[in-house]
Amino acid sequence: MRASSAIAGRLIGAVLLLVAPGRLAADVTPSSIIRDVWERLQQVGADSARLSSTKPAPRAIEGGSGAITLDLTDVAHPISLEHHVRDAVTRPDAELRIAVPDGQARLGDYRIGADDNLKGHLLVVRGDVTVAGRLDGNLVTWQGDVIMQPGAVITGDVLALGGEVRTLGGEITGAARTLSAPLATGAVDAPLSMGARIARALAGVTGVFLMLFLVGAGLVLFARGPLEIVSDTVRHSFARAFVVGLLGQVLLLPTFGMLVVGLVLSVAGILLLPFVVVVFALLLLASVVGGVVAMAHAMGETLTRRQMARGAAISPNAFRYVALGLGSVALLWLVWAVFGWVPSAGPIMQGAAIIVSWLLGSIGFGAALLSRGGLREHFAGRVVPPELLTDEYLWATPRFGVPAIRRPDKDATPRSGTPRFPDLDR
Amino acid sequence: MRGIVVLSALAAATPAAAQSVREYSAVRQQQGEPTLPVQVDYVAGALTLASAPPGTLYRFVLTYDEDRFAPLAETLRDGTLRLGTTALGRGGVRVASARATPQAATIALSPTADVDLAVRLDAADATLDLGGLRLSRVSLSAGTSRTAIMVGRANAIRCTDATLEAGAGELRAIGLGNARCDRVTLHGGAGRVTLDFSGPWTGRMTVTAQMKVGELVLRFPRKVGVRLAMDTFLATFAPTGLASSDGGKTWTSPGLAQAAGRLEVTIESSIGGVRVEWID
């Protein structure tokens, strides 16, 4: 009867909590209401189970040989104490052996009468403690409540693990602490199964490279000239592009810092600061993504030309170049996605994929910097420097020894308009 | 083919696991303690601090994620009461389920003991209602928190010192006149700080504010005499209702000499802005 009334009270309390005005209207959604009701019902169910479960018959828990010692001198750290108590009470009730230095342990409900004066610490397992008299020491309960009656005195701390401290009167000179049982609430992602992990990794890799291909296709369609210049810069100034890309990464933050400081010091430039920050970020993003696409273009072009040299009948076009280059890089990541779960080998594959991607990205970034975003052909191998010109280009037209052809006579022009060449006719 | 895809998706799906949230409470009855030094360390979540009913020394109620945090409620050797949470190595906030598992704490402190309060917040959303407490000293380090200090009722004792440190979050201190502190020191970072000095003014308060990048809003009651010294570097200053006689270094309010209450404010601001508002 008492249990059912308590449950009813808790249900009413749950309903009152739900309709309490403390929550903002904006926070209340149908899903939140359902979740709250479910949590309250779970809590009520747990309390009901605890109340209706048969409590063990009250008795003292003996110490002696094989007993686990629980020191209740300091109960200010309930987490560690809870671990120790849990370890001690895992045995069946009949086999419980707990020793409490300067105190005692009991199983089931326990009452300290109004005339009782108990010395030492007290541990009560799976039972409520009703205190009407005096306890000189700390009191700890495991899955039980502490009920303080008027006139009761506890000259120490109280800790209820999985229970409550109900004060109807009396005095606790120390602190009264409660630590609830874990409440299952909310939902977080559980560790994924191997299949799910592989599927997720494959989806991630496919998504990223598909996105890069779409960006590349856009560049081919709308900025083919600059893309090919950056791509040619990669092919013709490979090492230079890598060094520039590396330096670019190193100098990125200092450059940004100097830019910001310069604008701030110029006072008037402060107004431009937000604009410059956004533009800087966009330029950086464009350089990196464009560089990566151009790098893929260069790789794809090289691979395609090799295939054609071997006699393959394929169509050389920029879309194929980009797709082939990105696919080559994606292969590394796909291998990691499938076999990344293998101990030791998985991180190595991931590391290799990261390093290769970084190297290619650095080269592409450097090429983008070198070619000023595809506007400068100097490093793209399209302008032949004079020192690379062979003698063939240096041959001068001879001024002597070559007879000049005679002009045709005006009169010799036939009506049909065909010029006549007297020397040849002769 | 579609069936195979659906079955594969179902096979790949795993059930969601429940998150473990616990409730912890610590209460202590007051037994004539004249002073109560309190140190609050709170990592993340909502925090409310207010005065307790008479007869209670302190009450601390916490709902926390036991996978990431552990409760703190202990009395240190020097007698300082330490309340709050500590991170278990994987600290932080579960962003995905922050709504479902809000970490929240409520602290109530004795209204009859002289409270020396030190609060250190990391990423919290804190409301410190200090009205009704006997504050002897206040110290706040707000980190990246959003913090509101409200002193709705006059402090029964004189507070010697209030030190406020605001990092990148937002700090509002309302009713500092009620706090009756001799000195208020502010170390502002990149966030916005509002200092509202409303309250019954009879004495004198010295305010030192150092702002780096953020904005500082000063709200003065009209009945208070204000003397404000500025040291700024690239900071904007809107001295509404103040007059300067030395080229902008020192500003004073009208009727400074006759005012019963007096505020001596010194501001050092690097980049940012300082704004003055008046309240009736």
XYZ file of C-alpha atoms in Angstrom:
706
model
C 0.000 0.000 0.000
C 2.780 2.299 0.940
C 4.672 1.395 -2.173
C 1.711 1.957 -4.447
C 0.982 5.333 -2.895
C 4.595 6.318 -3.375
C 4.443 5.320 -7.011
C 1.205 7.233 -7.485
C 2.813 10.236 -5.890
C 5.746 9.998 -8.218
C 3.457 9.734 -11.229
C 1.606 12.834 -10.124
C 4.945 14.525 -9.582
C 6.046 13.528 -13.057
C 2.902 15.021 -14.565
C 3.347 18.183 -12.522
C 6.944 18.445 -13.653
C 5.855 18.131 -17.244
C 3.325 20.906 -16.979
C 5.518 23.108 -14.791
C 5.945 26.612 -16.179
C 9.706 26.501 -15.753
C 10.265 25.183 -19.223
C 10.252 27.559 -22.099
C 7.497 27.027 -24.572
C 10.065 26.853 -27.322
C 11.737 23.893 -25.596
C 8.574 21.843 -25.459
C 8.181 19.729 -28.531
C 6.175 16.552 -29.047
C 9.366 14.509 -29.071
C 10.605 16.121 -25.857
C 7.279 15.413 -24.151
C 7.388 11.764 -25.239
C 10.990 11.490 -24.086
C 10.228 13.073 -20.716
C 7.216 10.828 -20.165
C 9.298 7.782 -21.063
C 12.071 8.811 -18.663
C 9.579 9.387 -15.853
C 7.937 6.052 -16.488
C 11.339 4.358 -16.455
C 12.147 6.033 -13.157
C 8.783 5.050 -11.704
C 9.301 1.509 -12.975
C 12.720 1.310 -11.351
C 11.358 2.596 -8.062
C 8.477 0.158 -8.279
C 10.849 -2.728 -8.883
C 12.967 -1.675 -5.940
C 10.000 -1.302 -3.632
C 8.346 -4.542 -4.626
C 11.516 -6.630 -4.583
C 11.746 -8.841 -1.572
C 14.147 -7.381 0.934
C 16.535 -9.709 2.651
C 15.858 -10.716 6.203
C 17.608 -8.294 8.553
C 20.811 -9.621 10.026
C 24.366 -8.604 10.777
C 26.972 -9.242 8.102
C 29.878 -11.088 9.576
C 33.485 -10.237 8.908
C 36.133 -12.819 9.542
C 38.172 -14.701 6.996
C 37.452 -13.914 3.353
C 35.652 -10.707 4.258
C 36.059 -7.597 2.160
C 37.082 -4.586 4.229
C 35.215 -1.361 3.656
C 36.586 1.739 5.349
C 33.786 4.228 5.991
C 35.981 6.860 7.624
C 35.797 9.118 4.571
C 32.531 9.113 2.639
C 33.134 12.378 0.823
C 34.091 10.528 -2.356
C 31.025 8.447 -3.163
C 32.160 7.206 -6.556
C 35.153 5.261 -5.280
C 33.254 4.088 -2.211
C 30.417 2.870 -4.428
C 32.850 0.759 -6.441
C 34.160 -0.866 -3.300
C 30.695 -1.523 -1.907
C 29.516 -2.957 -5.229
C 32.454 -5.325 -5.269
C 31.634 -6.376 -1.710
C 27.937 -7.094 -2.275
C 28.167 -9.058 -5.504
C 28.038 -12.345 -3.605
C 24.746 -14.009 -2.659
C 23.289 -12.680 0.569
C 24.129 -15.820 2.458
C 27.793 -15.544 1.547
C 28.260 -11.848 2.285
C 31.385 -11.157 4.321
C 32.125 -7.493 4.982
C 34.373 -6.029 7.622
C 33.929 -2.354 8.577
C 36.832 -0.974 10.638
C 35.459 0.795 13.709
C 31.950 -0.174 12.744
C 29.568 -2.841 11.528
C 27.707 -3.979 8.432
C 24.101 -5.129 8.261
C 21.814 -6.674 5.671
C 18.176 -5.636 5.275
C 16.177 -3.027 7.131
C 17.631 -1.668 10.343
C 16.368 0.629 13.076
C 18.242 2.629 15.652
C 15.726 3.051 18.429
C 15.127 6.240 20.352
C 17.022 4.892 23.333
C 19.856 3.401 21.313
C 23.313 4.986 21.170
C 25.333 3.274 18.495
C 29.087 3.843 18.352
C 31.045 3.479 15.120
C 30.318 3.498 11.418
C 27.375 1.623 9.982
C 26.887 0.057 6.547
C 23.426 -1.205 5.619
C 23.042 -3.285 2.460
C 19.691 -3.576 0.640
C 17.633 -2.119 3.425
C 16.284 1.124 4.851
C 17.712 2.613 8.018
C 15.373 4.361 10.406
C 17.217 6.498 12.912
C 15.365 7.589 16.022
C 18.284 7.474 18.445
C 21.939 8.388 18.164
C 24.718 7.190 15.885
C 28.269 8.329 16.545
C 29.866 7.646 13.166
C 29.215 7.638 9.449
C 26.232 5.899 7.921
C 26.256 4.377 4.433
C 23.379 2.565 2.775
C 23.448 0.481 -0.395
C 20.091 0.413 -2.195
C 18.265 1.717 0.823
C 16.943 4.942 2.283
C 17.889 6.774 5.453
C 14.918 8.014 7.462
C 15.726 10.543 10.161
C 13.099 10.666 12.886
C 12.617 13.695 15.153
C 15.204 13.648 17.895
C 17.635 11.502 15.937
C 21.306 12.452 15.921
C 24.064 11.292 13.620
C 27.444 12.745 14.487
C 29.002 11.991 11.144
C 28.288 11.909 7.423
C 25.468 10.056 5.729
C 25.689 8.576 2.261
C 22.810 6.822 0.528
C 23.988 4.928 -2.554
C 20.950 4.293 -4.701
C 18.635 5.645 -2.009
C 17.401 8.817 -0.384
C 17.864 10.666 2.868
C 14.452 11.569 4.255
C 14.694 14.033 7.097
C 11.561 14.148 9.225
C 13.531 15.798 11.993
C 16.709 15.195 13.903
C 20.205 16.371 13.227
C 23.064 15.262 11.023
C 26.221 17.063 12.033
C 28.053 16.019 8.910
C 26.953 16.126 5.317
C 24.071 14.107 3.958
C 24.831 12.799 0.476
C 22.853 10.785 -2.014
C 24.001 9.200 -5.236
C 21.277 7.830 -7.458
C 21.469 4.721 -9.522
C 22.333 5.427 -13.147
C 19.355 6.767 -15.036
C 19.102 5.559 -18.615
C 18.310 8.644 -20.566
C 19.103 10.080 -23.945
C 20.742 8.003 -26.593
C 24.227 8.124 -27.937
C 25.853 6.203 -30.710
C 26.965 2.775 -29.643
C 30.249 1.400 -30.944
C 29.660 0.489 -34.579
C 29.859 -3.028 -35.896
C 32.622 -3.831 -38.352
C 30.254 -3.832 -41.327
C 28.803 -0.504 -40.323
C 32.264 0.977 -39.852
C 33.383 -0.180 -43.297
C 30.165 1.078 -44.870
C 30.519 4.419 -43.146
C 34.173 4.793 -44.179
C 33.382 3.801 -47.771
C 30.517 6.261 -47.890
C 32.756 9.004 -46.483
C 35.566 8.369 -48.980
C 33.152 8.103 -51.892
C 31.382 11.276 -50.860
C 34.558 13.311 -50.540
C 36.000 12.213 -53.859
C 32.663 12.561 -55.625
C 32.473 16.111 -54.352
C 36.021 16.784 -55.543
C 35.144 15.367 -58.949
C 32.106 17.635 -59.195
C 34.282 20.622 -58.316
C 36.801 19.440 -60.902
C 34.081 19.071 -63.529
C 32.964 22.595 -62.766
C 36.502 23.864 -63.198
C 36.848 22.005 -66.484
C 33.625 23.526 -67.732
C 34.100 27.076 -66.562
C 37.810 27.585 -65.912
C 39.549 25.139 -68.166
C 42.353 27.487 -69.144
C 43.580 28.272 -65.606
C 43.097 24.636 -64.569
C 45.309 23.409 -67.386
C 47.937 26.027 -66.592
C 48.070 24.890 -62.949
C 48.099 21.273 -64.122
C 50.958 21.977 -66.527
C 52.795 23.768 -63.719
C 52.522 20.589 -61.669
C 53.943 18.521 -64.503
C 56.710 20.854 -65.546
C 57.721 22.328 -62.174
C 57.013 19.433 -59.878
C 59.753 19.953 -57.283
C 59.387 23.707 -57.365
C 55.648 23.394 -56.796
C 56.206 21.119 -53.817
C 58.706 23.505 -52.214
C 56.423 26.471 -52.786
C 53.462 24.526 -51.405
C 55.448 23.643 -48.309
C 56.572 27.233 -47.787
C 53.041 28.400 -48.403
C 51.747 26.229 -45.582
C 54.466 27.422 -43.237
C 53.902 31.074 -44.038
C 50.141 30.893 -44.097
C 49.480 31.874 -40.488
C 52.251 34.513 -40.245
C 50.957 36.088 -43.434
C 47.442 36.148 -42.090
C 48.656 37.567 -38.779
C 50.662 40.294 -40.488
C 47.695 41.144 -42.633
C 45.412 41.484 -39.636
C 47.928 43.457 -37.585
C 48.644 45.722 -40.535
C 44.983 46.439 -41.016
C 44.460 47.049 -37.305
C 47.432 49.407 -37.067
C 46.196 51.355 -40.029
C 43.068 52.119 -37.955
C 40.976 52.746 -41.051
C 41.740 49.220 -42.159
C 39.889 47.810 -39.163
C 36.711 48.272 -41.113
C 38.081 46.053 -43.847
C 39.089 43.341 -41.411
C 35.972 41.128 -41.652
C 35.977 41.390 -45.430
C 39.680 40.552 -45.654
C 39.323 37.575 -43.321
C 36.534 36.125 -45.432
C 38.386 36.763 -48.682
C 41.571 35.244 -47.291
C 39.714 32.121 -46.230
C 37.976 31.811 -49.598
C 41.219 32.291 -51.513
C 42.904 29.682 -49.383
C 40.071 27.244 -49.927
C 40.066 27.882 -53.661
C 43.842 27.450 -53.842
C 43.809 24.160 -51.970
C 40.792 22.624 -53.719
C 41.808 23.968 -57.118
C 45.358 22.776 -56.560
C 44.174 19.292 -55.650
C 41.959 19.122 -58.732
C 44.788 20.381 -60.928
C 47.100 17.813 -59.384
C 44.550 15.108 -60.202
C 44.287 16.514 -63.727
C 48.033 16.275 -64.173
C 48.129 12.717 -62.838
C 45.238 11.688 -65.041
C 46.798 13.267 -68.119
C 50.067 11.479 -67.519
C 48.340 8.145 -67.028
C 46.156 8.648 -70.108
C 49.104 9.515 -72.314
C 50.913 6.415 -71.136
C 47.891 4.295 -71.983
C 47.646 5.877 -75.419
C 51.339 5.311 -76.004
C 50.681 1.638 -75.422
C 48.058 1.723 -78.139
C 44.919 2.075 -76.076
C 42.067 3.657 -78.015
C 40.776 6.120 -75.467
C 39.494 9.625 -75.676
C 41.835 12.139 -74.037
C 39.766 14.825 -72.373
C 39.956 16.879 -69.204
C 37.059 15.101 -67.488
C 38.838 11.787 -67.908
C 42.048 13.314 -66.556
C 40.376 14.627 -63.406
C 38.401 11.437 -62.794
C 41.441 9.231 -63.328
C 43.656 11.331 -61.065
C 41.114 11.530 -58.259
C 40.372 7.838 -58.625
C 44.044 7.015 -58.196
C 44.174 8.896 -54.905
C 40.812 7.508 -53.833
C 42.144 3.968 -54.254
C 44.444 4.500 -51.278
C 41.565 5.681 -49.115
C 39.283 2.903 -50.295
C 41.857 0.337 -49.245
C 41.943 1.981 -45.837
C 38.141 2.074 -45.686
C 37.908 -1.665 -46.283
C 40.906 -2.854 -44.290
C 41.268 -0.025 -41.782
C 39.951 -2.243 -38.991
C 42.983 -4.540 -39.167
C 45.095 -3.971 -36.056
C 48.421 -2.236 -36.729
C 47.933 -2.319 -40.497
C 44.874 -0.074 -40.367
C 46.642 2.939 -38.858
C 49.569 2.396 -41.233
C 47.214 2.474 -44.222
C 45.542 5.566 -42.865
C 48.888 7.241 -42.266
C 50.045 6.399 -45.781
C 46.843 7.750 -47.295
C 47.130 10.929 -45.243
C 50.774 11.480 -46.188
C 50.202 10.853 -49.898
C 47.155 13.116 -49.898
C 49.096 15.817 -48.104
C 51.993 15.541 -50.548
C 49.684 15.804 -53.543
C 47.747 18.623 -51.936
C 50.963 20.495 -51.176
C 52.151 20.150 -54.764
C 48.796 21.297 -56.100
C 48.718 24.214 -53.649
C 52.258 25.182 -54.633
C 51.404 24.996 -58.325
C 48.374 27.178 -57.735
C 50.604 29.718 -55.979
C 53.300 29.529 -58.655
C 50.860 30.050 -61.477
C 48.922 32.713 -59.555
C 45.822 30.620 -59.710
C 46.345 29.631 -63.327
C 46.983 33.107 -64.670
C 50.737 32.866 -65.132
C 52.236 30.396 -67.605
C 55.853 30.942 -66.659
C 56.271 27.633 -64.835
C 53.859 25.684 -66.996
C 56.393 24.789 -69.678
C 54.535 26.725 -72.325
C 57.076 29.499 -72.820
C 60.362 28.113 -74.145
C 63.271 29.981 -72.594
C 66.027 31.151 -74.987
C 68.605 28.847 -73.459
C 66.507 25.856 -74.455
C 66.256 26.951 -78.109
C 68.302 24.775 -80.492
C 70.396 26.077 -83.408
C 67.513 25.303 -85.698
C 65.729 28.348 -84.439
C 68.830 30.510 -84.814
C 69.395 29.995 -88.525
C 69.489 33.329 -90.295
C 68.047 33.869 -93.744
C 71.011 33.993 -96.211
C 71.422 37.351 -97.838
C 73.533 36.186 -100.807
C 73.531 33.275 -103.213
C 69.817 32.765 -103.475
C 68.377 34.214 -106.691
C 65.250 36.224 -106.226
C 62.345 35.439 -108.369
C 61.339 38.051 -110.847
C 58.138 39.911 -110.576
C 55.681 38.975 -113.280
C 55.034 41.520 -116.004
C 51.887 43.492 -115.759
C 51.187 42.846 -119.416
C 51.719 39.164 -119.009
C 48.673 38.847 -116.858
C 46.037 36.980 -118.834
C 42.408 37.968 -118.723
C 41.571 34.923 -116.832
C 43.538 36.363 -113.900
C 46.158 33.644 -113.815
C 49.630 35.259 -113.590
C 52.137 34.294 -116.115
C 55.756 33.653 -115.254
C 57.928 34.307 -118.301
C 60.955 32.564 -116.851
C 59.043 29.457 -116.159
C 57.202 29.582 -119.422
C 60.440 29.789 -121.188
C 18.341 -5.412 -55.485
C 16.449 -2.878 -53.407
C 15.698 -5.534 -50.830
C 19.367 -6.386 -50.531
C 20.208 -2.738 -49.978
C 17.549 -2.414 -47.262
C 18.717 -5.599 -45.556
C 22.316 -4.394 -45.684
C 21.333 -1.099 -44.116
C 19.433 -2.895 -41.364
C 22.370 -5.204 -40.740
C 24.727 -2.264 -40.540
C 22.508 -0.395 -38.119
C 23.259 -0.853 -34.444
C 20.973 -0.065 -31.567
C 21.630 3.117 -29.673
C 23.011 2.671 -26.190
C 21.612 4.504 -23.204
C 23.672 7.271 -21.687
C 24.325 7.054 -17.997
C 23.156 10.092 -16.103
C 23.175 10.238 -12.331
C 21.945 12.526 -9.638
C 24.093 13.505 -6.716
C 23.174 15.637 -3.754
C 25.003 16.867 -0.683
C 23.370 18.826 2.114
C 24.723 20.080 5.386
C 22.890 21.710 8.222
C 24.355 24.844 9.691
C 25.711 24.477 13.190
C 26.832 27.963 14.011
C 29.582 28.244 11.400
C 30.385 31.993 11.171
C 32.231 31.756 7.863
C 31.937 29.606 4.789
C 34.791 29.616 2.294
C 33.481 28.031 -0.908
C 35.258 27.022 -4.049
C 33.080 26.029 -6.993
C 34.741 24.227 -9.905
C 32.300 23.540 -12.671
C 33.328 22.257 -16.058
C 30.265 22.265 -18.276
C 26.514 22.566 -18.084
C 24.043 24.799 -16.344
C 24.806 26.158 -12.906
C 22.561 28.055 -10.538
C 23.834 29.489 -7.282
C 21.609 31.179 -4.736
C 21.049 31.524 -1.021
C 19.774 28.569 0.990
C 16.938 28.527 3.507
C 17.988 29.439 7.045
C 19.507 26.517 8.897
C 21.192 25.072 5.832
C 24.917 25.564 5.442
C 24.908 24.377 1.863
C 22.888 22.293 -0.537
C 24.334 20.916 -3.740
C 22.262 19.009 -6.286
C 23.887 17.785 -9.456
C 22.752 15.857 -12.500
C 25.769 14.661 -14.408
C 27.045 12.324 -17.097
C 28.973 9.723 -15.163
C 30.986 8.681 -18.205
C 32.641 12.079 -18.397
C 32.387 13.798 -15.050
C 32.532 13.112 -11.348
C 30.866 15.148 -8.626
C 32.834 17.218 -6.172
C 31.523 17.884 -2.677
C 34.220 17.861 -0.061
C 35.694 19.981 2.665
C 39.375 20.674 2.130
C 41.915 20.682 4.928
C 41.845 24.458 5.220
C 38.086 24.289 5.752
C 37.166 25.349 2.240
C 34.055 23.707 0.882
C 34.666 22.500 -2.658
C 31.666 21.856 -4.881
C 31.203 21.146 -8.555
C 32.375 18.656 -11.108
C 35.648 17.351 -12.371
C 36.289 15.898 -15.804
C 37.248 12.246 -16.074
C 39.877 12.672 -18.751
C 37.300 12.721 -21.523
C 35.805 16.025 -20.506
C 33.685 18.094 -22.729
C 30.124 18.232 -23.784
C 28.247 15.614 -25.720
C 26.945 17.978 -28.333
C 24.794 15.388 -30.042
C 22.779 14.670 -26.935
C 23.148 17.901 -25.011
C 19.393 18.435 -25.031
C 18.659 14.922 -23.890
C 21.153 14.930 -21.036
C 21.610 18.419 -19.709
C 24.222 18.525 -16.985
C 22.907 20.843 -14.328
C 23.841 21.869 -10.838
C 22.138 23.885 -8.154
C 24.097 25.290 -5.241
C 22.515 26.992 -2.278
C 24.670 28.642 0.388
C 23.951 29.787 3.891
C 22.404 33.251 4.206
C 23.842 33.699 7.699
C 27.496 32.707 7.286
C 30.052 35.082 5.801
C 30.727 33.569 2.400
C 34.099 33.794 0.696
C 33.116 32.635 -2.765
C 35.443 31.528 -5.550
C 33.858 30.216 -8.736
C 35.764 28.737 -11.636
C 33.786 27.896 -14.753
C 34.955 26.400 -18.006
C 32.102 26.125 -20.467
C 29.056 26.672 -18.336
C 25.854 28.605 -18.498
C 25.818 30.050 -15.019
C 23.431 32.204 -13.047
C 24.836 33.370 -9.746
C 22.131 35.013 -7.683
C 24.159 36.443 -4.838
C 21.365 38.477 -3.305
C 20.722 37.381 0.253
C 24.216 36.069 0.845
C 26.694 37.601 3.279
C 29.535 38.060 0.848
C 32.943 38.809 2.267
C 34.800 38.228 -0.989
C 33.936 37.095 -4.511
C 36.147 35.662 -7.192
C 34.951 34.468 -10.565
C 36.842 32.962 -13.462
C 34.360 32.504 -16.267
C 36.407 30.949 -19.084
C 34.199 30.546 -22.110
C 31.039 30.519 -20.067
C 27.963 32.648 -20.280
C 27.664 34.003 -16.804
C 25.162 36.258 -15.103
C 25.840 37.605 -11.621
C 22.850 39.170 -9.976
C 22.872 40.897 -6.623
C 19.237 41.660 -6.070
C 19.490 42.474 -2.365
C 22.029 44.482 -0.425
C 24.913 42.568 1.063
C 24.615 42.535 4.850
C 28.354 42.905 5.284
C 31.043 44.833 3.511
C 32.676 42.847 0.692
C 36.362 43.591 0.489
C 37.110 42.404 -2.986
C 35.377 41.179 -6.123
C 37.582 39.785 -8.862
C 35.998 38.903 -12.172
C 37.819 37.186 -15.002
C 35.957 36.830 -18.263
C 37.527 34.850 -21.072
C 35.810 34.507 -24.385
C 32.312 34.260 -23.023
C 29.726 36.748 -21.919
C 29.636 38.140 -18.407
C 26.897 40.273 -16.919
C 27.153 41.554 -13.372
C 23.942 43.235 -12.339
C 23.469 45.120 -9.084
C 27.095 45.545 -8.067
C 26.009 48.403 -5.846
C 24.199 45.851 -3.701
C 27.373 43.815 -3.359
C 28.976 46.649 -1.359
C 32.487 45.703 -2.413
C 35.408 48.015 -1.732
C 37.242 46.946 -4.860
C 36.063 45.412 -8.096
C 38.698 44.096 -10.475
C 37.834 42.941 -13.954
C 40.080 41.074 -16.367
C 38.181 40.925 -19.618
C 39.118 38.849 -22.609
C 37.425 38.623 -25.954
C 33.837 38.540 -24.848
C 31.333 41.103 -23.778
C 31.199 42.306 -20.196
C 28.443 44.343 -18.608
C 28.975 45.891 -15.188
C 25.807 47.295 -13.708
C 26.366 49.296 -10.517
C 22.771 49.670 -9.438
C 21.948 49.404 -5.746
C 21.915 51.525 -2.622
C 25.016 53.683 -2.692
C 26.535 55.104 0.454
C 30.222 54.313 0.281
C 32.995 54.282 -2.193
C 33.963 51.617 -4.688
C 37.147 51.326 -6.693
C 36.838 49.580 -10.025
C 39.770 48.500 -12.147
C 38.946 47.024 -15.515
C 41.370 45.606 -18.024
C 39.787 44.735 -21.329
C 41.683 43.191 -24.198
C 39.498 42.714 -27.221
C 35.967 42.595 -25.965
C 33.353 45.183 -25.257
C 32.760 46.679 -21.833
C 29.445 48.235 -20.927
C 29.323 50.309 -17.732
C 25.941 51.138 -16.252
C 26.041 53.816 -13.587
C 23.136 54.982 -11.405
C 22.582 58.689 -11.849
C 22.819 59.324 -8.110
C 26.391 58.036 -7.969
C 29.371 60.275 -8.559
C 31.695 58.748 -11.115
C 35.314 59.485 -11.833
C 36.652 57.503 -14.727
C 40.270 57.267 -15.869
C 40.852 55.875 -19.329
C 43.917 54.301 -20.832
C 43.009 52.971 -24.227
C 44.832 51.652 -27.247
C 42.749 51.430 -30.387
C 39.627 51.185 -28.279
C 36.491 53.170 -28.813
C 34.928 55.022 -25.902
C 31.455 56.470 -25.691
C 31.527 58.729 -22.597
C 27.823 59.428 -22.456
C 27.021 61.874 -19.645
C 30.662 62.336 -18.597
C 32.863 65.354 -19.056
C 36.615 65.552 -19.400
C 38.864 68.433 -18.486
C 42.237 66.956 -19.433
C 41.822 65.921 -23.013
C 40.060 62.626 -22.539
C 42.180 60.916 -19.905
C 39.861 61.509 -16.970
C 36.112 61.812 -17.093
C 33.754 62.860 -14.322
C 30.023 62.870 -13.848
C 28.082 66.035 -12.950
C 27.685 66.497 -9.190
C 30.613 64.264 -8.309
C 31.518 66.250 -5.208
C 27.985 66.171 -3.768
C 27.256 62.520 -4.419
C 26.794 60.231 -1.422
C 28.196 57.255 -3.261
C 31.321 57.438 -5.309
C 32.805 55.240 -7.994
C 36.455 55.457 -8.957
C 36.870 53.633 -12.230
C 40.118 52.915 -14.044
C 39.932 51.295 -17.438
C 42.675 49.852 -19.591
C 41.422 48.714 -22.929
C 43.455 47.478 -25.865
C 41.122 46.756 -28.724
C 37.431 46.883 -28.343
C 34.968 49.342 -26.995
C 33.864 50.933 -23.760
C 30.361 52.246 -23.456
C 28.743 54.162 -20.621
C 25.039 53.975 -19.873
C 23.049 55.659 -17.122
C 20.251 54.093 -15.127
C 17.669 55.871 -12.998
